[in-house]
Coordinates of C-alpha atoms and ligand atoms in Angstrom, one line a residue:
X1 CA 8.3 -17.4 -49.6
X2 CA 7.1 -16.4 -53.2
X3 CA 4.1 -14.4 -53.2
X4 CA 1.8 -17.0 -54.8
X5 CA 2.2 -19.4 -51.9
X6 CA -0.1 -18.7 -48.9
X7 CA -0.1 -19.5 -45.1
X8 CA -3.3 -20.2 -43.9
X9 CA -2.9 -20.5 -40.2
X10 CA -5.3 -23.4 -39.3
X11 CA -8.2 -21.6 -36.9
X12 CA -7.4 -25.5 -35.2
X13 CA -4.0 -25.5 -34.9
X14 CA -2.2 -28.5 -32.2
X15 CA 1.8 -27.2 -33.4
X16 CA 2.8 -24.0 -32.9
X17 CA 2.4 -22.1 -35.7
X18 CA 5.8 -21.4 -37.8
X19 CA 3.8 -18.3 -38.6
X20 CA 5.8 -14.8 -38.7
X21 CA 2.8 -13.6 -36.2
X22 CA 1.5 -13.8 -33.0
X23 CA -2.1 -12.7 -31.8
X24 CA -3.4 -12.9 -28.3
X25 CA -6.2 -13.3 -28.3
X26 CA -5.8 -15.5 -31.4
X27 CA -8.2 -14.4 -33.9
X28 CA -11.0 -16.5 -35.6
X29 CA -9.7 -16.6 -38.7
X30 CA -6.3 -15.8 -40.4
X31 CA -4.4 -15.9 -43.9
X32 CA -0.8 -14.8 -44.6
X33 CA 0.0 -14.4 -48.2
X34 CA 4.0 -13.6 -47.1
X35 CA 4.0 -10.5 -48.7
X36 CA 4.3 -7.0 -46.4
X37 CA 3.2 -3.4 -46.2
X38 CA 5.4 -1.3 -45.1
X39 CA 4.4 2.1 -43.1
X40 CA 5.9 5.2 -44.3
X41 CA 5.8 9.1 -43.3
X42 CA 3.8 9.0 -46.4
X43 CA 1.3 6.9 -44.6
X44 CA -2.7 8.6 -44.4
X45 CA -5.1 7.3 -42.2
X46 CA -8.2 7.2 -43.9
X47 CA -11.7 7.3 -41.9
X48 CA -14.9 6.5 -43.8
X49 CA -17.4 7.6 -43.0
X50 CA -16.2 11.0 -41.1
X51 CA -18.6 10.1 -38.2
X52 CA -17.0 11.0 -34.9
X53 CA -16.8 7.5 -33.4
X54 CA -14.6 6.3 -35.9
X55 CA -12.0 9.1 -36.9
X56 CA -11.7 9.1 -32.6
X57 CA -10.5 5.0 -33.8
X58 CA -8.5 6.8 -36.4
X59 CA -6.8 9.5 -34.4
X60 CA -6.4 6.5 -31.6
X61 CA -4.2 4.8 -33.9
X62 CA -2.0 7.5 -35.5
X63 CA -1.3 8.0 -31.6
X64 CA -0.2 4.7 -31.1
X65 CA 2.0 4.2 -34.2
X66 CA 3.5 8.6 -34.3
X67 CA 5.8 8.3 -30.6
X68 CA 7.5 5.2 -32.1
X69 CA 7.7 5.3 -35.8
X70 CA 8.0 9.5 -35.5
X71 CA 5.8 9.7 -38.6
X72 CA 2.9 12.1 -39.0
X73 CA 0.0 9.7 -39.9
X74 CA -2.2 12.5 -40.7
X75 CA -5.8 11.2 -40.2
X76 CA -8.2 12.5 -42.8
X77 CA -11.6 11.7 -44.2
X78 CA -11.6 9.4 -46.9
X79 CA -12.8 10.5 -50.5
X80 CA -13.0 7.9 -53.0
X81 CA -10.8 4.7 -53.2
X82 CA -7.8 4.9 -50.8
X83 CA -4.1 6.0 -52.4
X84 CA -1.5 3.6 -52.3
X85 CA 0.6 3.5 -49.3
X86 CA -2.5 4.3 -46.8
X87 CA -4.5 2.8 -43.9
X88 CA -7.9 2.7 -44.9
X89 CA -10.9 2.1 -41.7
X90 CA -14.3 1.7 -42.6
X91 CA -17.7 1.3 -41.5
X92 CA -19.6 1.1 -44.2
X93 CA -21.0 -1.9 -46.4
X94 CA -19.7 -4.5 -43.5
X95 CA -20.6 -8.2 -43.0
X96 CA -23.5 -7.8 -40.3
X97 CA -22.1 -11.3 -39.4
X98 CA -19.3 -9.5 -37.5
X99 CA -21.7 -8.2 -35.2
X100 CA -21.4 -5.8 -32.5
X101 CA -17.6 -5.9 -32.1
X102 CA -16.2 -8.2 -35.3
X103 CA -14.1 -6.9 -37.6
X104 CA -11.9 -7.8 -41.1
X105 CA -8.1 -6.8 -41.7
X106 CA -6.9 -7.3 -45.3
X107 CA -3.3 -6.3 -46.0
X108 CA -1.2 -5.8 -49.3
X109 CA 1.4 -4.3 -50.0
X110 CA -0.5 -1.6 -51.4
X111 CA -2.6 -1.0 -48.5
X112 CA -4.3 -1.7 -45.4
X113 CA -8.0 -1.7 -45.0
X114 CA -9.6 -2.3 -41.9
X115 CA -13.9 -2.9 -42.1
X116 CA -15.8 -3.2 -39.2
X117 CA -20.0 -3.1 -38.8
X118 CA -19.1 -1.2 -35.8
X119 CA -16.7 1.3 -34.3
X120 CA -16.3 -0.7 -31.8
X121 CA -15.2 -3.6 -34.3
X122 CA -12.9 -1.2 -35.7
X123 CA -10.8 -0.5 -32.3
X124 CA -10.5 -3.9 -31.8
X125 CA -8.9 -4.4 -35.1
X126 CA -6.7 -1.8 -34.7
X127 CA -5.7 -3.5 -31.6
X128 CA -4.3 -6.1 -34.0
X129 CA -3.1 -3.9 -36.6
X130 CA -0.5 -3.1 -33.3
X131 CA 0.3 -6.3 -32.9
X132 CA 1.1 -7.2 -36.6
X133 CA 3.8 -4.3 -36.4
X134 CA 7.0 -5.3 -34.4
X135 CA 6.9 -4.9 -30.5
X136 CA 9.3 -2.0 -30.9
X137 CA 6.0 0.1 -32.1
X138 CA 5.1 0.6 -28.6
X139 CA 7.9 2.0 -27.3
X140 CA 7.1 5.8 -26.3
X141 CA 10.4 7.2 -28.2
X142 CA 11.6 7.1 -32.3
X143 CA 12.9 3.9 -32.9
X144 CA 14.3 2.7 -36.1
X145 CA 11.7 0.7 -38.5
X146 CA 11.1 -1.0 -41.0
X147 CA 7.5 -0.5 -39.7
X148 CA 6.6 -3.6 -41.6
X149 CA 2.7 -5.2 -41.5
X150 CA 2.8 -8.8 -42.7
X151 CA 0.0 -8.9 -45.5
X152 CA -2.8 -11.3 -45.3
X153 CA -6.6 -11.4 -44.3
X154 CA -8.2 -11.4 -40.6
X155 CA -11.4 -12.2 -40.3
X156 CA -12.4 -11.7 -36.1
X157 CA -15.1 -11.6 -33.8
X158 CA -15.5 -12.3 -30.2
X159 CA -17.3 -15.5 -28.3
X160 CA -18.5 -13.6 -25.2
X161 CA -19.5 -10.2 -24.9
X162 CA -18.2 -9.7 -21.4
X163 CA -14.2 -9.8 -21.4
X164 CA -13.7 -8.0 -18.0
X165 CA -10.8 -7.3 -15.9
X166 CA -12.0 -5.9 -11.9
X167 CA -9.3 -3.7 -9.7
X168 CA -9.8 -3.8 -6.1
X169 CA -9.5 0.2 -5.1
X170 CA -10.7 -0.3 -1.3
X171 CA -8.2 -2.3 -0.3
X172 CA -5.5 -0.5 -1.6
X173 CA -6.5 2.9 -3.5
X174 CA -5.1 3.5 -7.1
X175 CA -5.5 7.0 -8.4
X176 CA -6.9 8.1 -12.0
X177 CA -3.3 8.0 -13.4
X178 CA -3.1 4.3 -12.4
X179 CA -6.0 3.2 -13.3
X180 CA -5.8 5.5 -17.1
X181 CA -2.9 3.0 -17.7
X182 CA -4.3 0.1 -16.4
X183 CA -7.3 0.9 -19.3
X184 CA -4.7 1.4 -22.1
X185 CA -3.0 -2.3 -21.6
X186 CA -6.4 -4.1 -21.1
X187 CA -7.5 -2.1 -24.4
X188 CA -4.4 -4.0 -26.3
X189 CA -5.9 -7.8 -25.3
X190 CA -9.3 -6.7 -26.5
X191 CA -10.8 -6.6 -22.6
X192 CA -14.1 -4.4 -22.7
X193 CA -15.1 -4.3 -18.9
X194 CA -13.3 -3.0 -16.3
X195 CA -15.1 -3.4 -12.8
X196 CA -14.1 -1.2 -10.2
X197 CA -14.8 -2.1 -6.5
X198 CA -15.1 1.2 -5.1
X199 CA -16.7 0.4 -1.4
X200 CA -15.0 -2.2 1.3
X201 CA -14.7 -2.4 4.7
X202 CA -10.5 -0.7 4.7
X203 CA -11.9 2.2 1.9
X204 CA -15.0 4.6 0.4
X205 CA -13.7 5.3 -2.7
X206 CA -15.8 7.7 -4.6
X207 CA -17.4 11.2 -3.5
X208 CA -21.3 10.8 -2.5
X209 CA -22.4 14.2 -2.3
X210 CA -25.4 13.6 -0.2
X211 CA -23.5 11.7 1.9
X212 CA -20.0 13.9 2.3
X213 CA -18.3 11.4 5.2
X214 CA -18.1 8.4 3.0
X215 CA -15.3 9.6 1.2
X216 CA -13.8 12.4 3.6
X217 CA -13.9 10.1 6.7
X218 CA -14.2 6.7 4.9
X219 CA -11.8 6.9 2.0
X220 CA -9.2 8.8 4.3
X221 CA -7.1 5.2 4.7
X222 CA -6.6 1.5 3.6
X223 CA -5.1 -1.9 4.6
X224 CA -2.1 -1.4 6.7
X225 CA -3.0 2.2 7.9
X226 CA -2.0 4.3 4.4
X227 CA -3.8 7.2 3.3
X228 CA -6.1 5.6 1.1
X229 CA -8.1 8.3 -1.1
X230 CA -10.9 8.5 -3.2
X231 CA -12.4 9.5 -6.9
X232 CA -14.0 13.1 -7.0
X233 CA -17.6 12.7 -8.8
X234 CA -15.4 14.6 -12.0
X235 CA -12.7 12.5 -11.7
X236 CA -14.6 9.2 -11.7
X237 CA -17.0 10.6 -14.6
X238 CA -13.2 11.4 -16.6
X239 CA -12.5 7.7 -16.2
X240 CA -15.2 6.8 -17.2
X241 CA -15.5 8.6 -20.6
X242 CA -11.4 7.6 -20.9
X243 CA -12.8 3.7 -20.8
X244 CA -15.3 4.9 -22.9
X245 CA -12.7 6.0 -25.6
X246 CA -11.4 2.8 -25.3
X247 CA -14.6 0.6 -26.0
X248 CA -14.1 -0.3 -21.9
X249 CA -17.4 -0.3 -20.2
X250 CA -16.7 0.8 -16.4
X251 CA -19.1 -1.5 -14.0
X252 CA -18.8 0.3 -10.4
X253 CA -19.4 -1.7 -7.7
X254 CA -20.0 -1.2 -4.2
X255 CA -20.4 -3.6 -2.1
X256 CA -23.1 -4.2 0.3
X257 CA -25.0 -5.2 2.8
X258 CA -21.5 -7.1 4.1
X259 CA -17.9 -5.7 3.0
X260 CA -19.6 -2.1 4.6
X261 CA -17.2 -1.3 7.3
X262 CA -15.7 2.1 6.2
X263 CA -19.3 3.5 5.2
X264 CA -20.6 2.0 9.1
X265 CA -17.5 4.0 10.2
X266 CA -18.9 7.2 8.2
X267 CA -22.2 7.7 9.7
X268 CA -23.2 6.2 13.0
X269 CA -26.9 5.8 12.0
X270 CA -26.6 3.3 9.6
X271 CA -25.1 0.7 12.5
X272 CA -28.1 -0.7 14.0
X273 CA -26.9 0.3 17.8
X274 CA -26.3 3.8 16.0
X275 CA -22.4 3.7 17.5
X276 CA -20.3 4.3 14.3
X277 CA -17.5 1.7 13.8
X278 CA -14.3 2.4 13.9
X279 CA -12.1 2.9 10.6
X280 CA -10.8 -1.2 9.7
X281 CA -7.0 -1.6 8.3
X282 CA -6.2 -5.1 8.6
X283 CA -8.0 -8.0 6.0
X284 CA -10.5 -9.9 7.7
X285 CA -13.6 -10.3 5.8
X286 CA -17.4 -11.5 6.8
X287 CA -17.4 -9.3 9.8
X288 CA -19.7 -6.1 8.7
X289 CA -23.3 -5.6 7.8
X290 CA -25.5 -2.4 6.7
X291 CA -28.6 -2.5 9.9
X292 CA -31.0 -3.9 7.1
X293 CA -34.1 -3.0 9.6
X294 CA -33.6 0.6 9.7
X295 CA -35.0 2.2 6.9
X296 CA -32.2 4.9 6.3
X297 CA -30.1 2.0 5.1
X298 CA -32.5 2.0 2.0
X299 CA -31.9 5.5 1.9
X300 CA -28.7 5.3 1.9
X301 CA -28.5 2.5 -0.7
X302 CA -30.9 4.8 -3.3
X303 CA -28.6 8.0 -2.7
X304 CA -25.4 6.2 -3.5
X305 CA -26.8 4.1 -6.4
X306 CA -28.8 7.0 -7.7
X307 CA -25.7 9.3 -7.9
X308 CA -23.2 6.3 -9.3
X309 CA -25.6 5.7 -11.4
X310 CA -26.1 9.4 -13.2
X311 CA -22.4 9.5 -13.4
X312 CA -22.2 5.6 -15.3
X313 CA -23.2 5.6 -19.1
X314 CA -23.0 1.5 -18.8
X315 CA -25.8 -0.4 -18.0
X316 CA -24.5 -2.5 -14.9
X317 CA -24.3 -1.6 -11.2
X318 CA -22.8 -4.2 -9.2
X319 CA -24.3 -4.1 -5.5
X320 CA -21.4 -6.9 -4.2
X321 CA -23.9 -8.9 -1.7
X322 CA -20.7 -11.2 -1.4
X323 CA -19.6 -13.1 2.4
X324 CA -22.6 -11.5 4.6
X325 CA -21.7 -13.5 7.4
X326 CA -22.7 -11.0 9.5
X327 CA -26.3 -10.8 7.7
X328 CA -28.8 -12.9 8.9
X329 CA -30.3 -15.1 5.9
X330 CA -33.2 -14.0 5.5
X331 CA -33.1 -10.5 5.7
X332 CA -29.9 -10.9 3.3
X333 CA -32.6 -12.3 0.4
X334 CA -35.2 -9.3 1.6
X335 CA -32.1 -6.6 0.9
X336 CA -31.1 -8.0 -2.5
X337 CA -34.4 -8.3 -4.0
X338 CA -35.3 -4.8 -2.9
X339 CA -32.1 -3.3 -3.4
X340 CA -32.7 -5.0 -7.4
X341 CA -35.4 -2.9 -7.8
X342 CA -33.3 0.8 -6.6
X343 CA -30.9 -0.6 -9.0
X344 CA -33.4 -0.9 -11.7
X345 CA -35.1 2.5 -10.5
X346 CA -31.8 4.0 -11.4
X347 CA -31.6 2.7 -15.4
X348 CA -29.5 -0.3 -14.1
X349 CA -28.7 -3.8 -14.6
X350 CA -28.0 -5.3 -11.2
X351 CA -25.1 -7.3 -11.0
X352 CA -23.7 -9.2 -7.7
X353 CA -21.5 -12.1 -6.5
X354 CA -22.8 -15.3 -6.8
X355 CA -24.8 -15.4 -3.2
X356 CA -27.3 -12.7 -4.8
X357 CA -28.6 -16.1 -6.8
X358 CA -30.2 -16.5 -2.6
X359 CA -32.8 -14.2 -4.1
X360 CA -35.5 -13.9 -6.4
X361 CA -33.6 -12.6 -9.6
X362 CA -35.5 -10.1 -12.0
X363 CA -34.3 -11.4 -15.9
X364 CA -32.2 -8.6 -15.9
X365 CA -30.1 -9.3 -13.6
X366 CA -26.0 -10.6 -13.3
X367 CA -24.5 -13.2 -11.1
X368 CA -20.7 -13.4 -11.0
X369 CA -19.4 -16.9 -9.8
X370 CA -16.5 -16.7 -7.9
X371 CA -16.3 -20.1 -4.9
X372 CA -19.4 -21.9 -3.4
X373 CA -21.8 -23.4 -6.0
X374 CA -24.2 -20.6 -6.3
X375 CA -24.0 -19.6 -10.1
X376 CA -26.3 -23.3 -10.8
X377 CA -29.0 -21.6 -9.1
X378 CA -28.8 -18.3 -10.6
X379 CA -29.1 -20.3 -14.1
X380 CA -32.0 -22.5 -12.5
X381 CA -33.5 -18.8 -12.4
X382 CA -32.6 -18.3 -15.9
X383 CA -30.3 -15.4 -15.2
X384 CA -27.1 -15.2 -17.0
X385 CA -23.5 -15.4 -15.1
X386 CA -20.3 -14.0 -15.7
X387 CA -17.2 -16.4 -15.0
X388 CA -14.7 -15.6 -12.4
X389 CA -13.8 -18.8 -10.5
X390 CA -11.7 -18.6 -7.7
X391 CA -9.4 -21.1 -8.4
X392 CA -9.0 -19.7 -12.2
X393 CA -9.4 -16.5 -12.5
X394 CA -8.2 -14.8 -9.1
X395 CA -5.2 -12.4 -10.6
X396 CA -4.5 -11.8 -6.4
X397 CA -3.8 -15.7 -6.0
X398 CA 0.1 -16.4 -6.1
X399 CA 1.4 -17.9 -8.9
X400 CA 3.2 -20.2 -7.5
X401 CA 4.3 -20.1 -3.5
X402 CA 7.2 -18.1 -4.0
X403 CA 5.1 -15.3 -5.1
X404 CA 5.9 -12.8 -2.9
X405 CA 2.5 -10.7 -3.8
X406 CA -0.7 -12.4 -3.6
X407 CA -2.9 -15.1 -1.3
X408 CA -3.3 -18.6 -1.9
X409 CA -6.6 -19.4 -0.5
X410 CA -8.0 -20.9 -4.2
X411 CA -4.8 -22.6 -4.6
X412 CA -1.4 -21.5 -6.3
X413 CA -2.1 -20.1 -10.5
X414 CA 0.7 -20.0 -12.8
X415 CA 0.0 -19.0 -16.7
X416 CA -0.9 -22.6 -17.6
X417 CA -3.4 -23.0 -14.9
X418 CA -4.5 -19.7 -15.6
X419 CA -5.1 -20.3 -19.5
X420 CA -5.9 -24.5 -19.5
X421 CA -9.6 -23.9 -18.6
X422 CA -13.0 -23.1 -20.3
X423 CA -15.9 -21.3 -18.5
X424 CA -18.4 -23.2 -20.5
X425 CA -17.0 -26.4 -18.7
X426 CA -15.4 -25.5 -15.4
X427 CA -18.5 -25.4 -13.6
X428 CA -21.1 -28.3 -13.3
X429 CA -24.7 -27.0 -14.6
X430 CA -23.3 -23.7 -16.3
X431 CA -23.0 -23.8 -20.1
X432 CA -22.1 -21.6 -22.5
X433 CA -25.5 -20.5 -23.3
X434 CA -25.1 -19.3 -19.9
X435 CA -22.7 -17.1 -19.4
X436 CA -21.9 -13.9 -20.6
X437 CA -17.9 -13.9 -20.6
X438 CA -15.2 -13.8 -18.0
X439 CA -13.8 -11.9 -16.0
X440 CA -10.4 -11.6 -13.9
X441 CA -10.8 -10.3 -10.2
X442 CA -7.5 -8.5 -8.6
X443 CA -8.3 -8.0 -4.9
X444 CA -5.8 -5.8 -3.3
X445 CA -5.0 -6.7 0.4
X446 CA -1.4 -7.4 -0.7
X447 CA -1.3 -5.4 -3.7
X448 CA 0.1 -1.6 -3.2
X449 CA 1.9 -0.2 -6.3
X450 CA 1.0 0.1 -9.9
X451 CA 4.2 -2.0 -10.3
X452 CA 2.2 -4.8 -8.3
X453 CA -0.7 -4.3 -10.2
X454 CA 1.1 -5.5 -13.4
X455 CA 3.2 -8.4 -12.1
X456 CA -0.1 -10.0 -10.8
X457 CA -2.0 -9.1 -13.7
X458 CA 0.3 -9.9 -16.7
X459 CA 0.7 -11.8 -18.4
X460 CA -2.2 -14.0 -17.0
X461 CA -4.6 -11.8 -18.2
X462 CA -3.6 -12.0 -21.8
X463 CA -4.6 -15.7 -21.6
X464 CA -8.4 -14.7 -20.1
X465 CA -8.5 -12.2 -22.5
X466 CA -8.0 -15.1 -25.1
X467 CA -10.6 -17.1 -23.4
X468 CA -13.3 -14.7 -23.5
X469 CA -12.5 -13.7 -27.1
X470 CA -10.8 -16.8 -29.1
X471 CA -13.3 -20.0 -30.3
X472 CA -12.7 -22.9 -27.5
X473 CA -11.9 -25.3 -30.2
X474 CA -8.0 -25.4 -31.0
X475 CA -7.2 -23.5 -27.5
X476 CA -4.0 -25.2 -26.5
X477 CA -1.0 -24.8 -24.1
X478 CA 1.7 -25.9 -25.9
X479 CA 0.7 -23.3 -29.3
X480 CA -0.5 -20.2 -27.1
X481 CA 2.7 -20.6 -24.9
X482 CA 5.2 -20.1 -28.0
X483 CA 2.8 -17.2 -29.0
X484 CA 2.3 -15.8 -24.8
X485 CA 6.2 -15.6 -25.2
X486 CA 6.6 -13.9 -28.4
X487 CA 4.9 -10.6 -26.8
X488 CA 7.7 -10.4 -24.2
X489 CA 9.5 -7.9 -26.3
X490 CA 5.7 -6.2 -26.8
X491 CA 5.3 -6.0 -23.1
X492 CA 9.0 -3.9 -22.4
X493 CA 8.2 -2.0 -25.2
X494 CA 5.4 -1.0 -22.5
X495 CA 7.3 -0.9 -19.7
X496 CA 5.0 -3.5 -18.2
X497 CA 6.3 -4.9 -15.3
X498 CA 5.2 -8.8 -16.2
X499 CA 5.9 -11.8 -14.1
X500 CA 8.5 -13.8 -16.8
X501 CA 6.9 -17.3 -15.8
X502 CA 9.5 -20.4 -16.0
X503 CA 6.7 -22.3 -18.2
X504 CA 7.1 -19.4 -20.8
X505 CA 9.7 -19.2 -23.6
X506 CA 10.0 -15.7 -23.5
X507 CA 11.6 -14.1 -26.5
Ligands
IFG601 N1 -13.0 -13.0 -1.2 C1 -13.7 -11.7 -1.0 C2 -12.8 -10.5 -1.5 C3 -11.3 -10.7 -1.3 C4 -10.9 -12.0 -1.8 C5 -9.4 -12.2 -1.8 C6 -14.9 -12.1 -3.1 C7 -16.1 -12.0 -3.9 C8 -11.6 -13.1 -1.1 N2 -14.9 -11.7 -1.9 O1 -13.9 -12.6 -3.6 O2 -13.3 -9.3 -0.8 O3 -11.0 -10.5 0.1 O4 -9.0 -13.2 -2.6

């Protein structure tokens, strides 16, 4: 292709592109001029300004590219123009159009320069900086190059803000080291939130310290009778501050008043007959309820918050409030609206399942669809909502019934079903103007081992991640399939252990 000639990748594109690239999630805008850059060990990464947040983006890269590529990729401040040969990242001077987390990528063979308003905008371009080198850059040992970059101009920026992924750690605990490199593939699809639901009715997962027995007596097992386990109040704040250095906000949840069983096991006054229940290892839900008369249960609720809270730079706290069968109604809507106001007491946004929407809603506060019909009346309120339907966006449904992992309660989801769908239209009464973003629940009742963790979650994840992130218009099977398949290669660099769907060409 002479070097005159350009590629402009149409942002509405019905074939798939003959384009040498392919970005998930797809990018707003993008030009190829056919040229290359090509890294070298003479490659500098440049950081201007020297602020911390961005030369942490800086060194982030050269970590990325060095196991690979073996090359040093110094990162240094810049002074003046950038030298030939060098990665350039920037702050300064940027498009305020890009907003919080937009970003621009120009490439020539002379140089790359990556401009962002925002550090955050700069780690997201970086994301697809890796993905414009070949697959084999994410493979942990030396490989052989040509580290090439084809050369070209992305202009990016995200349509929701919320672009979350949640792990189940009740049902089935996952320690730090799991859930480290759980972060570090989300970070590569450009997914921000990662909600952890640390309280069930099998598991306590995180240390209360005014409340010792949650986690000593409550996280001591999990479904099917295993040892289960729990984050220390250090080891939780460490994951958080490693999401953190990923531009991943952590939203801990625990779940309440129903879903309570291993905290009613921990301390018999919070059961209203004051008999402590006894530990739960199978998968029922709906059966367990905090005594919402007794005033310790308030408590209780302020303790746990409070402490969560101190140890969570993010602004959500999600309180659950999801199948309280065993709640009567009406004291169910008196819990939520004054267990809104601990949250808020505490700094907090409150965020909850879709049944919170029962109860009067301050501004501030989150409802996440999931199955029933309840987000319409947490928009009536003129709340926002986050979209995670059941029969979309559950990474625990099977993908098809051969799955050997998973339920199939919201029906069977392969990759198509999991990408054909928009959350601005999938619910009746729930626009875009509506809803925050997305976000991709894995429970765990049948999900044990990192391993499982990945086969469930990619690679239908990379397609929510390109709903939350990509413009609707132009979204299409038949393109994003050829594209879905051409990261195959990306994803054994990895070592991630993907499901290699039938309706996928994988390379
Ligand atoms: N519904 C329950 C989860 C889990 C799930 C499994 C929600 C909000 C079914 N609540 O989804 O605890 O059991 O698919």
């Amino acid at each position: 292709m002479s070097s005159s000639a350009t590629e402009t990748v149409p942002s509405v594109s019905k074939t798939a592109p003959t384009s040498t690239i392919a970005l998930i999630p797809r990018p707003v805008s993008v030009t190829l001029t056919g040229e290359t850059f090509t890294l070298t060990a003479d490659t500098q990464i440049l950081v201007e300004p020297e602020g911390p947040e961005c030369r942490a983006v800086g060194e982030y890269l050269a970590e990325r590219l060095r196991p690979a590529t073996s090359y040093p990729l110094p990162v240094q401040a810049a002074t003046g123009a950038p030298p030939p040969g060098s990665i350039y990242l920037t702050t300064s001077g940027r498009d305020p159009a890009l907003g919080e987390e937009g970003y621009e990528l120009t490439v020539t063979p002379q140089a790359v320069v990556l401009s962002a308003p925002r550090p955050a905008g700069l780690f997201w371009g970086v994301q697809t900086l890796r993905q414009l080198l070949p697959p084999a850059v994410e493979s942990p040992t030396t490989q052989a190059g040509p580290w090439t970059i084809p050369a070209g101009s992305i202009r990016d920026w995200p349509r929701f803000p919320w672009r979350g992924m949640m792990l189940d750690v009740s049902r089935h605990f996952f320690g730090p080291e799991e859930v480290r490199r759980l972060i570090d593939l989300l970070a590569l699809y450009k997914i921000n939130r990662l909600h952890l639901h640390l309280s069930d009715d099998q598991g306590w997962r995180i240390e209360i310290r005014s409340w010792p027995n949650l986690a000593l007596h409550g996280g001591s097992t999990q479904v099917g009778g295993g040892p289960g386990g729990y984050y220390t109040q250090e080891e939780y704040a460490a994951l958080v501050a490693y999401a953190q250095s990923r531009h991943i906000v952590i939203v801990p949840e625990i779940d309440m008043p129903g879903h309570t069983n291993a905290a009613l096991a921990s301390y018999p006054e919070l059961n209203c007959d004051g008999v402590a229940r006894p530990l739960y290892t199978g998968t029922e839900v709906g059966f367990s309820s905090l005594c919402l008369e007794k005033e310790v249960t308030y408590r209780f609720v302020d303790d746990v918050v409070g402490e969560i809270a101190a140890l969570t730079p993010g602004p959500y706290f999600h309180i659950g409030g999801d199948e309280a069968m065993a709640t009567p109604l009406p004291h169910y809507i008196a819990f939520v609206e004054r267990v809104q106001r601990i949250v808020q007491s505490h700094g907090k946004q409150m965020v909850g399942w879709e049944e919170i929407a029962q109860a009067s809603l301050l501004p501030t506060s989150v409802a996440q669809v999931w199955h029933g019909g309840m987000g319409r009346e947490a928009v009536r309120q003129g709340n926002p909502v986050i979209m995670s339907p059941a029969f979309k966006a559950y990474l625990d449904m099977k993908y098809t019934p051969d799955t050997p992992l998973g339920l199939h309660w919201a029906g069977y989801i392969e990759v198509r079903d999991a990408y054909e769908w928009d959350p601005a239209t999938v619910a009746e009464g729930i626009g875009e103007e509506h809803i925050l973003g997305v976000e991709a629940p894995l429970w765990t009742e049948t999900v044990q081992t990192m391993a499982d963790i990945e086969w469930m979650t990619f690679p239908r994840l990379m397609g929510y991640a390109e709903i939350g992130w990509s413009p609707a218009p132009g979204r299409d099977w038949e393109e994003y399939r050829v594209r879905l398949g051409r990261h195959g290669p990306r994803l054994e660099a990895l070592g991630v252990n993907f499901y290699r769907s039938p309706q996928v060409p994988w390379e």
